[in-house]
Coordinates of C-alpha atoms in Angstrom, one line a residue:
Chain A
M1 CA -3.0 17.9 -8.7
T2 CA -3.1 14.8 -10.4
V3 CA -2.4 11.0 -8.5
R4 CA -2.8 8.0 -10.8
V5 CA -2.6 4.8 -9.7
Q6 CA -2.7 1.8 -12.2
S7 CA -1.9 -1.3 -13.9
D8 CA -1.8 -0.3 -17.3
P9 CA 1.3 1.2 -19.0
F10 CA 1.6 4.8 -19.9
D11 CA 3.5 7.4 -22.1
A12 CA 5.6 9.4 -20.1
G13 CA 6.2 11.9 -23.2
A14 CA 2.5 12.1 -23.5
E15 CA 1.8 12.5 -20.0
L16 CA 4.3 15.4 -19.5
N17 CA 3.2 17.2 -22.5
S18 CA -0.6 17.1 -21.8
F19 CA 0.3 18.0 -18.0
A20 CA 2.5 21.2 -18.7
Q21 CA 0.6 22.1 -22.1
D22 CA -1.3 25.3 -22.3
R23 CA 0.2 26.8 -19.3
T24 CA 2.0 30.3 -19.3
D25 CA 2.3 31.0 -15.6
I26 CA 5.3 28.4 -15.5
G27 CA 9.0 28.7 -16.4
A28 CA 9.9 25.3 -15.3
V29 CA 8.9 21.7 -16.1
V30 CA 10.9 18.9 -14.5
S31 CA 9.9 15.0 -14.6
F32 CA 11.5 11.8 -13.5
T33 CA 10.3 8.4 -14.6
G34 CA 11.3 4.9 -13.0
V35 CA 11.8 1.8 -15.2
V36 CA 12.0 -1.4 -14.7
R37 CA 15.8 -2.6 -14.8
D38 CA 17.3 -5.9 -15.4
T39 CA 20.3 -5.9 -13.2
K40 CA 21.9 -8.9 -14.0
G41 CA 20.5 -9.8 -17.3
D42 CA 18.1 -12.5 -16.2
L43 CA 14.8 -10.2 -15.0
Q44 CA 11.6 -11.9 -16.5
E45 CA 9.4 -10.0 -15.0
M46 CA 8.8 -7.6 -12.1
L47 CA 5.5 -7.9 -9.8
I48 CA 4.4 -4.6 -8.1
E49 CA 2.1 -5.3 -5.0
H50 CA 0.1 -2.4 -3.2
Y51 CA -2.3 -1.9 -0.5
P52 CA -5.0 -0.5 -2.6
G53 CA -7.2 1.1 0.4
M54 CA -3.8 3.1 1.3
T55 CA -1.8 3.8 -1.9
Q56 CA -3.9 7.1 -3.3
S57 CA -4.2 8.8 0.1
A58 CA -0.5 8.1 0.9
I59 CA 0.6 9.7 -2.4
T60 CA -2.0 12.5 -1.9
K61 CA -0.2 13.1 1.3
I62 CA 3.1 13.2 0.0
A63 CA 2.4 15.3 -2.9
D64 CA 0.4 17.9 -0.5
E65 CA 3.4 18.3 1.6
A66 CA 5.5 18.9 -1.5
V67 CA 3.0 22.0 -2.6
Q68 CA 3.2 23.3 0.7
R69 CA 7.1 23.5 1.1
W70 CA 7.9 24.7 -2.6
A71 CA 6.0 27.0 -4.9
L72 CA 4.8 24.5 -7.2
A73 CA 2.0 25.2 -10.2
D74 CA 1.3 21.7 -10.3
V75 CA 2.3 18.0 -9.5
L76 CA 1.9 14.6 -11.4
V77 CA 2.1 11.1 -10.1
I78 CA 1.8 8.3 -12.0
H79 CA 2.5 4.8 -10.2
R80 CA 1.9 1.5 -11.4
Y81 CA 1.2 -2.3 -10.1
G82 CA 0.8 -5.5 -11.4
P83 CA 3.4 -7.4 -13.8
L84 CA 6.0 -5.5 -15.4
K85 CA 8.7 -6.4 -17.9
P86 CA 12.0 -5.2 -18.1
G87 CA 12.3 -1.8 -19.6
E88 CA 8.6 -0.6 -19.0
P89 CA 7.4 2.6 -17.0
I90 CA 7.1 1.9 -13.6
M91 CA 6.3 5.2 -12.3
M92 CA 6.5 9.1 -13.0
V93 CA 6.6 12.3 -11.5
A94 CA 6.2 15.8 -12.9
T95 CA 6.3 19.5 -11.5
V96 CA 5.8 22.6 -12.8
S97 CA 6.7 26.0 -11.2
A98 CA 7.6 29.5 -12.3
H99 CA 11.8 28.8 -11.8
R100 CA 13.4 25.9 -11.8
A101 CA 14.8 25.2 -8.4
A102 CA 11.3 24.7 -6.8
S103 CA 10.3 21.9 -9.4
F104 CA 13.8 20.3 -9.1
E105 CA 13.8 20.0 -5.7
A106 CA 10.2 18.9 -5.2
A107 CA 10.7 16.3 -7.7
D108 CA 13.7 14.8 -5.6
F109 CA 11.7 15.2 -2.2
L110 CA 8.8 13.2 -4.2
M111 CA 11.0 10.5 -5.4
D112 CA 12.7 10.0 -2.0
Y113 CA 9.1 9.8 0.0
L114 CA 7.5 7.6 -2.7
K115 CA 10.2 5.0 -2.5
S116 CA 10.0 4.6 1.2
R117 CA 6.6 5.8 2.3
A118 CA 3.9 4.8 -0.5
P119 CA 3.0 1.5 0.1
F120 CA 4.5 -0.6 -3.0
W121 CA 6.3 -3.8 -2.9
K122 CA 8.5 -5.0 -5.6
K123 CA 9.2 -8.8 -6.3
E124 CA 11.7 -9.9 -9.2
V125 CA 11.1 -13.2 -11.0
T126 CA 14.1 -14.9 -12.5
A127 CA 14.5 -18.3 -14.2
E128 CA 15.7 -19.1 -10.3
G129 CA 12.5 -18.2 -9.0
A130 CA 10.7 -14.8 -7.4
A131 CA 12.4 -12.8 -4.9
W132 CA 11.3 -9.4 -2.9
V133 CA 13.4 -6.5 -3.6
D134 CA 14.7 -5.5 0.2
A135 CA 14.2 -1.5 0.8
K136 CA 17.8 -0.1 1.4
D137 CA 19.1 1.6 4.3
T138 CA 20.2 4.2 2.2
D139 CA 16.4 4.8 1.2
E140 CA 15.5 6.0 4.5
D141 CA 18.5 7.8 5.2
A142 CA 17.3 10.0 2.0
L143 CA 14.4 11.3 4.1
K144 CA 16.6 12.8 6.5
R145 CA 17.9 15.4 4.3
W146 CA 14.2 16.9 4.0
Chain B
M1 CA -10.8 -6.1 13.3
N2 CA -9.5 -6.3 9.8
V3 CA -6.0 -7.7 9.8
V4 CA -4.2 -7.4 6.4
Y5 CA -0.7 -8.6 5.3
F6 CA 1.5 -7.5 2.4
A7 CA 4.4 -9.0 0.2
W8 CA 6.3 -11.7 2.1
V9 CA 4.3 -11.2 5.2
R10 CA 1.4 -12.6 3.1
E11 CA 3.2 -15.0 1.7
R12 CA 4.9 -16.4 5.2
I13 CA 1.1 -16.0 6.9
G14 CA -0.5 -17.7 3.9
L15 CA -3.4 -15.0 3.5
P16 CA -3.8 -11.7 2.8
Q17 CA -6.5 -10.6 5.2
E18 CA -8.7 -12.0 7.8
T19 CA -10.9 -10.8 10.6
V20 CA -9.6 -11.1 14.3
E21 CA -11.7 -10.9 17.3
T22 CA -8.9 -9.2 19.8
D23 CA -8.8 -7.3 23.0
A24 CA -5.3 -6.3 22.2
A25 CA -4.8 -3.0 23.7
T26 CA -1.5 -2.1 21.2
V27 CA -0.4 -3.0 17.9
K28 CA 2.8 -5.0 20.1
D29 CA -0.4 -6.9 21.7
L30 CA -1.8 -7.9 18.6
I31 CA 1.6 -9.3 17.3
S32 CA 2.1 -11.2 20.6
E33 CA -1.3 -12.8 20.4
L34 CA -0.9 -13.8 16.5
S35 CA 2.4 -14.8 17.0
A36 CA 1.1 -17.7 19.7
R37 CA -1.5 -19.0 17.4
E38 CA 0.8 -20.8 15.3
D39 CA 4.2 -20.9 13.9
R40 CA 3.6 -19.3 10.7
Y41 CA 2.6 -16.2 12.4
A42 CA 5.7 -16.6 14.6
A43 CA 7.9 -16.9 11.7
A44 CA 6.6 -13.6 10.2
F45 CA 6.6 -11.6 13.0
A46 CA 10.0 -12.8 14.5
D47 CA 11.6 -9.7 13.6
T48 CA 9.6 -6.5 14.0
S49 CA 12.6 -4.1 12.9
A50 CA 11.8 -5.8 9.3
L51 CA 8.1 -4.8 9.6
R52 CA 5.7 -1.9 9.6
V53 CA 2.5 -1.4 10.8
A54 CA -0.5 0.7 9.6
L55 CA -3.5 1.5 11.3
D56 CA -6.7 2.6 9.3
Q57 CA -4.2 3.3 6.2
E58 CA -2.0 5.3 8.3
L59 CA 1.7 4.3 8.9
A60 CA 1.8 4.1 13.0
D61 CA 4.1 2.8 15.5
F62 CA 4.1 -0.9 17.2
D63 CA 3.2 0.5 20.7
A64 CA 0.5 2.7 19.1
P65 CA -3.3 1.7 20.8
L66 CA -5.5 -0.3 18.8
N67 CA -8.8 1.5 20.2
G68 CA -11.6 2.2 17.7
V69 CA -9.0 1.0 14.8
R70 CA -11.0 -0.9 11.8
E71 CA -7.9 -2.3 10.0
V72 CA -4.6 -3.4 11.0
A73 CA -2.0 -3.6 7.9
F74 CA 1.4 -5.4 8.3
F75 CA 4.0 -5.2 5.6
P76 CA 8.0 -5.1 5.1
P77 CA 9.6 -1.9 4.4
M78 CA 7.9 -0.2 1.5
T79 CA 9.8 -0.2 -1.8
G80 CA 7.9 2.2 -4.2
G81 CA 9.4 4.5 -6.9

């Protein structure tokens, strides 16, 4: 299992290749990459704050749970913090397993939990000023299906 | 104990962390104590349904005991991913 919390950009394609390469025991590789989205066409920057003492352990706990629930060969989570520009990758998860169902479901589970249980907060900066992104009720509801 | 604040809680209170001497038994008691200090605390803690709390880096409830806790963190619902 690999969990990285970093301010530096990452190359999702290169990360995925190096994560899955040289494995002959797996039949499925699933990945998700979250990207800074400019919803209204006026986003200058997205600032991501996190809780340094807690972030790594909170993500590791979520990934541990995924490993316990699904037959995964490995899990990768990368999540950035700091100032990000529209179009830049914010985070990625990747899962590998013998069969695809485990990888798909575990990646979906990881995303739902990272959204609401990993200590990150997003702030959008536009010409009008800066505003914190509110959590959505649907994000919390999404956890109930697991 | 060390009390840390994130996102708009940090902005409303105006500092990222502070050391608080308290005999508060639970998180709720600590919130009452801090809110009584100054308006900026009262404003940040006005609606606890919009807040989350972590004790020693683990999410907790507002009625959780503070006995032995070294770090309390207050923040809005998380928006990772």
